Coordinates of C-alpha atoms and ligand atoms in Angstrom, one line a residue:
M1 CA 0.0 0.0 0.0
S2 CA 1.2 3.5 -0.6
T3 CA 0.3 7.1 0.0
G4 CA -0.5 7.5 -3.6
D5 CA 2.8 8.8 -4.9
G6 CA 4.1 5.5 -6.3
V7 CA 6.2 4.7 -3.2
S8 CA 5.6 1.2 -2.5
S9 CA 5.9 -0.8 0.7
N10 CA 7.0 -3.8 -1.4
G11 CA 9.6 -1.5 -2.7
H12 CA 12.6 -2.3 -4.6
E13 CA 14.1 0.8 -2.9
P14 CA 14.4 -0.3 0.7
S15 CA 15.2 3.2 1.9
V16 CA 12.1 4.8 0.5
H17 CA 9.0 4.7 2.6
D18 CA 5.7 6.3 3.1
V19 CA 6.7 7.3 6.6
V20 CA 9.9 7.4 8.6
V21 CA 9.3 7.6 12.3
V22 CA 12.2 8.9 14.5
G23 CA 12.4 7.2 17.9
A24 CA 11.3 3.8 19.2
G25 CA 10.0 4.9 22.6
F26 CA 6.3 4.6 23.5
A27 CA 5.5 7.2 20.8
G28 CA 7.4 5.6 18.0
M29 CA 6.3 2.1 18.8
Y30 CA 2.6 3.1 18.8
T31 CA 3.1 5.1 15.6
L32 CA 4.6 2.1 13.9
Y33 CA 1.8 -0.3 15.1
T34 CA -0.9 2.1 14.0
L35 CA 0.5 3.1 10.6
R36 CA 1.3 -0.5 9.8
G37 CA -2.2 -1.5 10.7
L38 CA -3.5 1.1 8.2
G39 CA -1.4 -0.2 5.4
F40 CA 1.3 2.4 5.4
D41 CA 4.9 1.5 4.8
A42 CA 6.4 2.9 7.9
V43 CA 9.9 2.4 9.3
V44 CA 11.4 3.5 12.6
V45 CA 15.0 4.7 13.1
E46 CA 16.3 4.6 16.6
R47 CA 19.8 5.5 17.9
A48 CA 19.6 3.0 20.8
D49 CA 20.0 -0.8 20.3
D50 CA 16.5 -1.5 21.6
V51 CA 13.1 0.0 22.3
G52 CA 11.9 2.0 25.3
G53 CA 13.1 5.6 24.8
T54 CA 13.2 7.4 28.1
W55 CA 13.0 4.0 29.9
Y56 CA 15.8 2.6 27.9
W57 CA 18.2 5.5 28.8
N58 CA 17.2 6.5 32.4
R59 CA 18.3 3.4 34.4
Y60 CA 19.6 5.4 37.3
P61 CA 19.1 3.9 40.8
G62 CA 15.6 4.5 41.9
A63 CA 14.2 5.5 38.5
R64 CA 10.5 5.1 38.7
C65 CA 7.4 6.6 37.0
D66 CA 5.5 9.2 39.0
V67 CA 2.3 8.3 37.1
E68 CA 0.6 5.2 38.7
S69 CA 1.1 1.9 36.8
M70 CA -2.5 1.3 35.9
Q71 CA -2.6 4.6 34.1
Y72 CA 0.9 4.7 32.6
S73 CA 0.2 2.1 29.9
Y74 CA -1.3 1.9 26.4
S75 CA -5.0 1.8 26.0
F76 CA -5.2 0.8 22.3
D77 CA -5.6 -2.9 22.8
P78 CA -7.9 -4.3 25.5
A79 CA -6.1 -7.7 25.3
L80 CA -2.8 -6.1 26.1
E81 CA -4.4 -4.2 29.0
Q82 CA -5.8 -7.5 30.4
E83 CA -2.7 -9.7 30.0
W84 CA 0.0 -7.3 31.5
E85 CA 0.4 -7.5 35.3
W86 CA 1.9 -4.5 37.1
S87 CA 3.5 -5.2 40.4
E88 CA 3.7 -1.8 42.1
R89 CA 1.6 1.3 42.6
Y90 CA 4.3 3.2 40.6
S91 CA 6.4 1.0 38.2
G92 CA 10.1 1.1 38.4
Q93 CA 12.2 1.6 35.2
P94 CA 13.0 -2.1 34.7
E95 CA 9.3 -3.1 34.8
I96 CA 8.3 -0.3 32.3
L97 CA 11.2 -1.4 30.1
R98 CA 10.0 -5.0 30.2
Y99 CA 6.5 -3.7 29.2
A100 CA 8.0 -1.8 26.3
N101 CA 9.8 -5.0 25.2
H102 CA 6.7 -7.1 25.6
V103 CA 4.8 -4.6 23.3
A104 CA 7.6 -4.8 20.7
D105 CA 7.5 -8.6 20.8
R106 CA 3.7 -9.0 20.9
Y107 CA 3.2 -6.8 17.8
D108 CA 6.4 -7.9 16.0
L109 CA 7.5 -4.3 15.9
R110 CA 11.3 -4.9 15.7
R111 CA 11.2 -6.0 12.1
D112 CA 10.5 -2.4 11.1
I113 CA 12.8 -0.7 13.6
H114 CA 16.3 0.1 12.5
F115 CA 18.3 0.3 15.7
E116 CA 21.7 2.0 16.3
T117 CA 20.7 4.4 13.6
T118 CA 21.3 8.1 14.4
V119 CA 19.7 10.8 12.3
Q120 CA 22.2 13.5 11.3
R121 CA 20.2 15.7 8.8
V122 CA 16.6 15.9 7.8
D123 CA 15.9 17.9 4.6
W124 CA 12.7 18.6 2.6
D125 CA 13.3 17.9 -1.0
E126 CA 11.0 20.3 -2.7
D127 CA 11.0 18.8 -6.1
A128 CA 10.3 15.2 -5.0
C129 CA 8.0 16.4 -2.2
R130 CA 9.8 14.1 0.2
W131 CA 11.9 14.2 3.3
V132 CA 15.4 13.0 3.0
L133 CA 16.9 11.7 6.3
Q134 CA 20.7 11.2 6.4
T135 CA 21.7 8.8 9.2
D136 CA 25.0 7.2 10.2
R137 CA 23.6 4.0 8.5
G138 CA 22.5 5.5 5.2
T139 CA 19.8 7.6 3.6
Y140 CA 16.1 7.3 4.0
R141 CA 13.4 9.0 1.9
A142 CA 9.8 9.3 2.9
R143 CA 6.7 11.3 2.1
F144 CA 6.1 11.9 5.8
V145 CA 8.2 12.1 8.9
V146 CA 7.0 11.6 12.4
M147 CA 9.3 12.9 15.1
A148 CA 8.6 10.6 18.1
T149 CA 11.8 11.9 19.7
G150 CA 10.5 12.4 23.2
C151 CA 10.4 15.6 25.3
L152 CA 13.4 14.7 27.6
S153 CA 15.8 12.9 25.4
T154 CA 18.9 15.2 25.1
T155 CA 20.8 15.3 28.3
N156 CA 22.1 18.6 29.8
V157 CA 25.6 18.4 31.1
P158 CA 26.7 21.8 32.4
R159 CA 30.1 22.9 31.4
F160 CA 32.1 23.0 34.6
D161 CA 35.8 24.1 34.3
G162 CA 38.0 21.1 34.8
A163 CA 35.3 18.5 34.3
E164 CA 37.6 16.5 32.0
T165 CA 40.3 16.4 34.7
F166 CA 38.2 14.5 37.2
A167 CA 39.9 11.2 38.0
G168 CA 36.9 9.1 38.8
P169 CA 33.9 8.0 36.8
T170 CA 31.0 10.3 35.9
F171 CA 27.4 9.4 35.1
H172 CA 24.4 11.2 33.9
T173 CA 21.0 10.0 35.1
G174 CA 19.6 10.2 31.6
N175 CA 22.4 8.1 30.1
W176 CA 23.1 5.4 32.7
P177 CA 25.3 2.4 32.1
H178 CA 23.2 -0.7 31.3
E179 CA 25.4 -2.9 33.5
G180 CA 24.6 -0.7 36.5
V181 CA 27.0 1.0 38.9
D182 CA 28.3 -0.2 42.2
F183 CA 28.7 2.7 44.6
S184 CA 29.5 0.6 47.6
G185 CA 32.4 1.9 49.6
L186 CA 32.6 5.1 47.4
S187 CA 32.2 8.8 48.2
V188 CA 29.7 10.0 45.6
G189 CA 28.8 13.6 44.5
V190 CA 25.3 14.2 43.1
I191 CA 24.8 17.5 41.2
G192 CA 21.2 18.5 41.0
T193 CA 18.0 18.1 43.0
G194 CA 15.3 17.7 40.3
S195 CA 13.0 14.7 39.9
S196 CA 15.8 12.3 38.9
A197 CA 18.0 13.3 41.8
V198 CA 15.1 13.1 44.3
Q199 CA 14.6 9.5 43.2
A200 CA 18.3 8.6 43.0
I201 CA 19.6 10.2 46.2
P202 CA 18.0 7.9 48.8
V203 CA 19.0 4.8 46.8
I204 CA 22.6 5.9 46.2
A205 CA 22.8 7.0 49.9
A206 CA 21.8 3.5 51.0
E207 CA 24.8 2.1 49.0
C208 CA 27.7 4.5 49.2
R209 CA 30.1 5.4 51.9
E210 CA 29.6 9.2 51.7
L211 CA 27.2 11.2 49.6
T212 CA 27.5 14.9 48.9
V213 CA 24.6 16.6 47.2
F214 CA 25.3 19.9 45.3
Q215 CA 22.0 21.8 45.4
R216 CA 21.4 24.9 43.4
T217 CA 17.6 25.2 44.0
P218 CA 15.9 23.3 46.8
N219 CA 12.9 21.4 45.6
Y220 CA 9.4 20.6 46.9
T221 CA 8.7 17.0 47.0
V222 CA 5.7 15.0 48.2
P223 CA 5.7 11.4 49.3
A224 CA 4.9 9.0 46.5
R225 CA 3.8 6.2 49.0
N226 CA 4.8 3.5 46.6
Q227 CA 3.8 0.0 47.6
P228 CA 3.0 -3.4 46.0
L229 CA -0.1 -3.0 43.8
D230 CA -3.2 -4.3 45.5
P231 CA -4.5 -7.2 43.4
D232 CA -8.1 -6.0 44.0
E233 CA -7.2 -2.6 42.7
Q234 CA -5.6 -4.1 39.6
A235 CA -8.7 -6.3 39.0
H236 CA -10.9 -3.2 39.4
W237 CA -9.0 -1.3 36.7
K238 CA -9.0 -4.3 34.4
Q239 CA -12.7 -4.8 34.8
N240 CA -13.5 -1.2 34.2
Y241 CA -10.7 0.0 31.9
R242 CA -13.0 1.6 29.3
E243 CA -14.8 3.8 31.8
L244 CA -11.7 4.6 33.7
R245 CA -9.7 5.5 30.6
A246 CA -12.6 7.8 29.6
E247 CA -12.3 9.4 33.0
M248 CA -8.6 9.8 32.6
F249 CA -9.0 11.5 29.3
A250 CA -11.5 14.0 30.9
Q251 CA -8.9 15.1 33.4
R252 CA -6.6 18.1 32.8
A253 CA -3.5 16.0 33.1
A254 CA -5.0 12.8 31.6
M255 CA -4.9 10.9 34.9
V256 CA -7.3 10.0 37.6
Q257 CA -6.2 10.9 41.1
R258 CA -6.8 8.7 44.2
L259 CA -8.9 11.4 45.9
P260 CA -11.3 13.6 44.0
D261 CA -10.1 16.9 42.6
I262 CA -11.5 19.8 44.6
E263 CA -11.9 23.1 42.8
D264 CA -12.2 25.6 45.7
A265 CA -9.5 28.1 46.6
A266 CA -6.9 27.2 49.1
K267 CA -6.7 30.7 50.4
D268 CA -10.4 30.7 51.4
L269 CA -10.3 27.7 53.8
G270 CA -10.2 27.9 57.6
E271 CA -6.9 26.7 59.2
Q272 CA -8.3 23.4 60.4
E273 CA -10.1 22.4 57.2
F274 CA -7.0 23.4 55.2
N275 CA -4.7 21.3 57.3
E276 CA -7.0 18.3 57.4
R277 CA -7.3 18.3 53.6
M278 CA -3.6 18.6 53.1
E279 CA -2.7 16.0 55.7
E280 CA -5.0 13.5 54.1
R281 CA -3.4 14.0 50.8
W282 CA 0.1 13.9 52.2
E283 CA -0.7 10.5 53.6
V284 CA -2.3 9.2 50.4
G285 CA 0.7 10.4 48.4
G286 CA 1.2 11.3 44.8
F287 CA 0.0 14.1 42.6
T288 CA -3.4 14.1 44.3
F289 CA -1.7 16.4 46.8
Y290 CA -1.8 19.2 44.2
R291 CA -5.4 18.7 43.3
A292 CA -6.8 19.5 46.8
F293 CA -7.7 23.0 45.5
G294 CA -8.4 24.3 42.0
D295 CA -6.0 27.3 42.2
V296 CA -2.7 25.9 43.4
V297 CA -1.0 27.0 40.1
L298 CA -3.3 29.9 39.5
D299 CA -3.3 32.0 42.6
A300 CA -0.2 33.2 44.3
E301 CA -1.7 33.4 47.8
S302 CA -3.2 29.9 47.6
N303 CA 0.1 28.6 46.2
E304 CA 2.0 30.1 49.1
R305 CA -0.3 28.4 51.6
V306 CA 0.3 25.0 50.0
A307 CA 4.0 25.7 49.7
Q308 CA 4.2 26.6 53.4
F309 CA 2.5 23.3 54.3
V310 CA 5.4 21.4 52.6
R311 CA 8.0 23.7 54.1
D312 CA 6.6 22.8 57.5
K313 CA 6.8 19.1 56.7
I314 CA 10.5 19.5 55.8
G315 CA 11.0 21.1 59.2
E316 CA 9.3 18.1 60.9
V317 CA 11.1 15.4 58.9
V318 CA 14.7 16.8 58.9
D319 CA 16.3 16.7 62.3
D320 CA 19.0 19.3 61.9
P321 CA 17.4 22.8 61.6
E322 CA 20.3 24.1 59.5
M323 CA 19.9 21.2 57.1
A324 CA 16.2 21.7 57.0
A325 CA 16.6 25.4 56.2
K326 CA 18.9 24.6 53.3
L327 CA 16.5 22.0 52.0
T328 CA 13.5 24.4 52.2
P329 CA 12.4 26.0 48.9
H330 CA 11.0 29.5 48.8
N331 CA 9.8 29.7 45.2
T332 CA 6.3 29.0 43.9
I333 CA 5.3 25.4 44.4
A334 CA 4.5 23.2 41.4
C335 CA 5.7 25.8 38.8
K336 CA 8.6 23.5 38.3
R337 CA 7.6 19.8 37.6
P338 CA 6.4 18.5 41.0
C339 CA 8.5 15.7 42.4
L340 CA 7.4 12.6 44.2
D341 CA 9.8 10.8 46.5
T342 CA 10.5 7.9 48.8
N343 CA 12.4 9.1 51.8
Y344 CA 14.1 12.0 50.1
Y345 CA 14.1 14.5 53.0
E346 CA 14.7 11.7 55.5
T347 CA 17.9 10.8 53.7
F348 CA 19.5 14.0 54.8
N349 CA 19.2 12.8 58.5
Q350 CA 21.9 10.3 57.8
P351 CA 25.3 11.2 59.1
H352 CA 27.1 10.3 55.8
V353 CA 24.9 12.5 53.7
H354 CA 26.0 16.1 53.1
L355 CA 24.4 19.0 51.3
V356 CA 26.3 21.8 49.7
D357 CA 24.3 24.9 48.7
V358 CA 25.5 26.2 45.4
S359 CA 22.8 28.8 44.9
A360 CA 24.8 31.9 45.9
T361 CA 28.3 30.4 45.0
P362 CA 28.0 28.2 42.0
I363 CA 30.2 25.2 41.4
E364 CA 33.6 26.8 40.7
R365 CA 35.2 23.9 38.9
I366 CA 35.7 20.2 39.0
S367 CA 39.2 19.1 40.2
P368 CA 40.8 15.7 39.7
A369 CA 39.7 14.8 43.2
G370 CA 36.3 16.4 43.6
V371 CA 34.0 19.4 43.2
V372 CA 35.2 22.8 44.2
V373 CA 32.7 25.4 45.6
D374 CA 33.8 28.8 46.9
G375 CA 37.4 27.7 47.2
T376 CA 36.6 24.5 49.1
E377 CA 37.2 21.1 47.5
Y378 CA 34.6 18.4 48.3
P379 CA 36.5 15.1 47.6
V380 CA 34.4 12.5 45.7
D381 CA 35.2 9.2 44.0
A382 CA 32.4 9.5 41.4
I383 CA 30.1 12.2 40.2
V384 CA 26.4 11.8 39.2
Y385 CA 25.1 14.5 37.0
A386 CA 21.3 14.7 37.7
T387 CA 21.3 17.9 35.7
G388 CA 18.3 17.3 33.5
F389 CA 17.7 17.7 29.8
D390 CA 17.5 20.3 26.9
A391 CA 13.8 19.7 27.0
M392 CA 11.3 19.6 24.2
T393 CA 13.4 21.2 21.5
G394 CA 16.9 19.9 22.1
T395 CA 16.6 16.6 20.2
L396 CA 14.7 18.2 17.3
L397 CA 17.2 21.0 16.8
R398 CA 20.2 18.7 17.0
M399 CA 18.9 16.7 13.9
N400 CA 19.6 19.7 11.6
I401 CA 16.1 19.8 10.1
T402 CA 15.6 22.1 7.0
G403 CA 12.2 22.7 5.5
R404 CA 10.9 24.6 2.5
G405 CA 13.5 26.9 0.9
G406 CA 16.2 25.4 3.0
V407 CA 15.0 27.2 6.1
R408 CA 16.6 25.7 9.2
L409 CA 14.2 24.7 12.0
A410 CA 16.8 26.2 14.3
D411 CA 16.3 29.6 12.6
H412 CA 12.5 29.3 12.5
W413 CA 12.6 28.6 16.3
D414 CA 15.2 31.2 17.0
A415 CA 12.8 33.0 19.4
G416 CA 11.4 29.8 20.8
P417 CA 9.5 26.9 19.3
R418 CA 6.7 27.7 17.0
T419 CA 4.2 25.0 16.2
Y420 CA 0.5 24.7 15.3
L421 CA -1.2 22.4 17.8
G422 CA 2.3 21.0 18.8
L423 CA 1.8 18.8 15.7
G424 CA 3.0 20.7 12.7
V425 CA 5.4 23.5 11.8
A426 CA 4.9 26.2 9.1
G427 CA 7.4 25.7 6.3
F428 CA 8.0 22.0 7.3
P429 CA 5.3 20.1 5.3
N430 CA 4.5 16.5 6.2
M431 CA 6.5 16.7 9.4
F432 CA 4.5 15.8 12.5
T433 CA 5.8 16.0 16.1
V434 CA 4.4 13.7 18.7
S435 CA 4.1 15.6 22.0
G436 CA 5.7 18.6 20.4
P437 CA 6.1 22.0 22.0
G438 CA 2.7 23.7 22.2
S439 CA 0.8 20.4 23.1
P440 CA 0.0 19.3 26.7
S441 CA 2.8 16.7 26.6
V442 CA 4.9 17.0 29.8
L443 CA 2.0 18.6 31.7
S444 CA 0.0 15.4 31.1
N445 CA 0.3 11.7 31.5
M446 CA 2.5 11.0 28.5
I447 CA 1.1 7.7 27.2
P448 CA -2.5 8.9 26.7
S449 CA -1.1 12.1 25.2
I450 CA 1.0 10.1 22.8
E451 CA -1.9 8.0 21.8
Q452 CA -4.0 11.0 21.1
H453 CA -1.3 12.5 18.9
V454 CA -0.6 9.4 17.0
D455 CA -4.3 8.7 16.5
W456 CA -4.7 12.3 15.1
I457 CA -1.7 11.8 12.8
A458 CA -2.9 8.5 11.6
R459 CA -6.4 9.8 10.8
C460 CA -4.8 12.7 9.0
L461 CA -2.6 10.4 6.8
V462 CA -5.6 8.3 6.0
D463 CA -7.6 11.4 5.0
L464 CA -4.8 12.6 2.8
R465 CA -4.5 9.2 1.2
E466 CA -8.2 9.1 0.5
R467 CA -8.1 12.5 -1.1
S468 CA -4.8 12.0 -3.0
T469 CA -3.4 14.9 -1.2
T470 CA 0.4 14.9 -1.1
T471 CA 1.2 17.6 1.4
I472 CA -0.1 19.0 4.6
E473 CA 1.6 22.1 6.2
A474 CA 0.7 24.4 9.1
E475 CA -0.2 27.8 7.8
P476 CA 1.9 30.7 9.3
D477 CA -1.1 32.5 10.6
A478 CA -2.4 29.4 12.3
E479 CA 1.0 28.8 13.8
A480 CA 1.2 32.4 15.1
Y481 CA -2.2 32.2 16.6
W482 CA -1.3 29.0 18.3
V483 CA 1.9 30.3 19.8
D484 CA -0.1 33.3 21.2
H485 CA -2.7 30.9 22.5
V486 CA -0.1 28.7 24.4
N487 CA 1.5 31.9 25.9
A488 CA -1.9 33.3 26.9
V489 CA -3.0 30.1 28.7
A490 CA 0.4 29.8 30.4
D491 CA 0.1 33.5 31.5
L492 CA -3.1 32.6 33.3
T493 CA -1.0 30.3 35.6
L494 CA 2.0 30.6 37.9
Y495 CA 4.1 28.3 35.7
P496 CA 6.1 31.1 34.1
T497 CA 7.2 32.4 37.6
C498 CA 10.1 29.9 38.0
N499 CA 13.3 29.2 36.2
S500 CA 12.1 25.8 35.0
W501 CA 12.9 23.6 32.0
Y502 CA 9.3 24.1 30.9
L503 CA 10.6 27.6 29.9
G504 CA 14.0 26.5 28.7
A505 CA 15.5 28.4 31.6
N506 CA 17.8 25.5 32.6
I507 CA 19.9 25.8 29.4
P508 CA 22.2 28.8 29.2
G509 CA 21.3 30.9 26.2
K510 CA 18.0 29.1 25.4
T511 CA 15.1 31.4 24.6
R512 CA 12.6 31.5 27.4
V513 CA 9.2 30.5 26.1
F514 CA 6.7 28.4 28.0
M515 CA 6.7 25.3 25.8
P516 CA 3.9 22.9 26.9
L517 CA 0.2 23.7 26.9
P518 CA -1.7 23.3 30.2
G519 CA -5.0 21.5 29.9
F520 CA -5.5 18.2 28.1
P521 CA -9.3 17.9 27.5
P522 CA -9.8 21.3 25.8
Y523 CA -6.7 20.6 23.7
V524 CA -8.2 17.2 22.5
E525 CA -11.3 19.0 21.5
I526 CA -9.5 21.6 19.5
C527 CA -7.5 18.9 17.6
E528 CA -10.8 17.0 16.8
D529 CA -12.4 20.2 15.7
V530 CA -9.5 21.1 13.4
A531 CA -9.4 17.7 11.8
S532 CA -13.2 17.6 11.3
D533 CA -13.1 21.1 9.8
N534 CA -10.9 19.9 6.9
Y535 CA -7.7 20.5 8.9
R536 CA -8.4 24.1 9.5
G537 CA -5.1 26.0 9.8
F538 CA -3.2 23.5 7.6
A539 CA -2.7 24.0 3.9
L540 CA -3.4 20.8 1.9
A541 CA -2.0 20.4 -1.5
Ligands
NAP1 P1 15.7 18.7 36.2 O1 14.4 18.7 36.8 O2 16.0 19.7 35.1 O3 16.7 18.9 37.4 C1 18.1 19.3 37.1 C2 18.8 19.6 38.4 O4 20.1 19.9 38.1 C3 18.1 20.8 39.1 O5 18.2 20.7 40.5 C4 19.1 21.9 38.6 O6 19.1 23.1 39.5 C5 20.4 21.2 38.7 N1 21.4 21.9 37.8 C6 21.4 22.1 36.5 N2 22.5 22.7 36.1 C7 23.2 23.0 37.2 C8 24.4 23.6 37.5 N3 25.1 24.2 36.5 N4 24.9 23.7 38.7 C9 24.2 23.1 39.8 N5 23.0 22.5 39.6 C10 22.5 22.4 38.3 O7 16.1 17.3 35.6 P2 15.6 15.9 36.1 O8 15.7 15.7 37.5 O9 16.4 14.9 35.2 O10 14.1 15.8 35.7 C11 13.7 16.3 34.4 C12 12.3 15.9 34.1 O11 12.3 14.5 33.8 C13 11.4 15.9 35.3 O12 11.0 17.2 35.6 C14 10.3 15.0 34.9 O13 9.4 15.6 34.0 C15 11.1 13.9 34.2 N6 11.4 12.9 35.2 C16 10.3 12.1 35.6 C17 10.5 11.2 36.5 C18 9.3 10.4 37.0 O14 8.3 10.3 36.4 N7 9.5 9.8 38.1 C19 11.7 10.9 37.1 C20 12.8 11.7 36.7 C21 12.6 12.7 35.7 P3 18.0 24.3 39.3 O15 16.7 23.8 39.7 O16 18.6 25.4 40.0 O17 18.0 24.5 37.8

């Protein structure tokens, strides 16, 4: 079957396809499954040697998903939903990777995934109306390209003077050795206190001799309360998956919480009622904590009240008041990605765990023997960079994509990413981004968000095939409107008030633009509406 341009899946030219998908994580695998089922000749290129994306690379100690297992899974096949057994409330990385492998095997996906293949250039060939992808394993040509490259797939390693002189091993949480790392007997330095560090620190602390954490910004974290998954709960989800999935899709982050969302204002509640509600959610654990009120990320006064509750908890948990003070954040709560933890603050009560505040005096340099801050050398045998990612745009921009007229995506996005619906880019016909900037993506449960995007793209490709349409391209006006829309929605919230990776603020020199779109259900409605209205805002040719 072909898209109507003579490019055949039975092709004598193995490098020519209807669709090339970049990335074999959850987005790429589902894209391949769906497009194959619709008769398209689709192939996936993937730089790793196996499937899993984020869960392939992020194998650091304690890596675990913050979305509960029963909701962090595909919904496209009821048989898959029924047969897979999750073991914990939140799945650890090895279990999620096993699930990804199971999906790849079950649907025989690997036969169309070209592993260890890194994309180096992507150019739109105007005359042939095709994309040309140069990889380190040869050239691919395709009518369409789907960027299933993930939101957090290019690591951020800050440039510290002397880093290359360090005598011991260094690791990044987002590129962890597959054989694991044995920290026993070692003095370990961890740089960073984001979600990855919050998970890794307690586990590394349990193994190593000394742990020194270099903290630039203290972080709020709420107990995850992970535990073995109750078999009755699993059975309940399996029996009611259709209704529960529909309920998930109706939530603003595409996930159902353990306690009902409450929409009143935190600032309006009496002391006792406020504390009771917060205490209950602190005990239940997870993101339900942030859904105790409707205005936690909307109103500064309400936000401060919730933040103070967590600050008080840090004071209760951490024995040494000086340590507690250093660990206590003062910025807006939840304007950076909220963290969930297992014994994070408790870890700092252990005598072999040290905290170095690098907010006022940044890390000066790395020496052969350790990390130097304000003239003091902190000796370590190994360094863990838990320093995050060049999020949402990093991987796309590194692929050297050029569109119509040879315009570089890097230039088109010079003042921040510009997309229409987070799905298409003006001047880059037939290129789709799954969970691209301008879509709910990282502000939602990623797997439902991925499924929604891939389903939309698949419907679009079928519509184009039926109408013998060869190109679809976001119109510049629609793109400009969408960029304004995303900014306007973000400006209604407190999200832009922190130096977060949502804004690109973690990467020196990166333009600060709020990249994801808050609110999953209204977004889904807009996407449906656009498709039903003959792809309004896209030019079809
Ligand atoms: P991150 O949230 O960006 O945290 C990076 C940390 O490194 C921050 O504490 C940052 O400090 C620090 N840092 C960066 N550059 C530094 C420098 N030059 N000097 C000192 N400190 C520096 O990265 P992440 O923890 O890998 O998490 C990224 C995202 O991945 C999360 O927000 C989440 O969406 C996802 N994730 C999810 C899970 C999960 O589901 N459980 C787990 C891990 C990650 P500042 O805060 O001062 O910038």
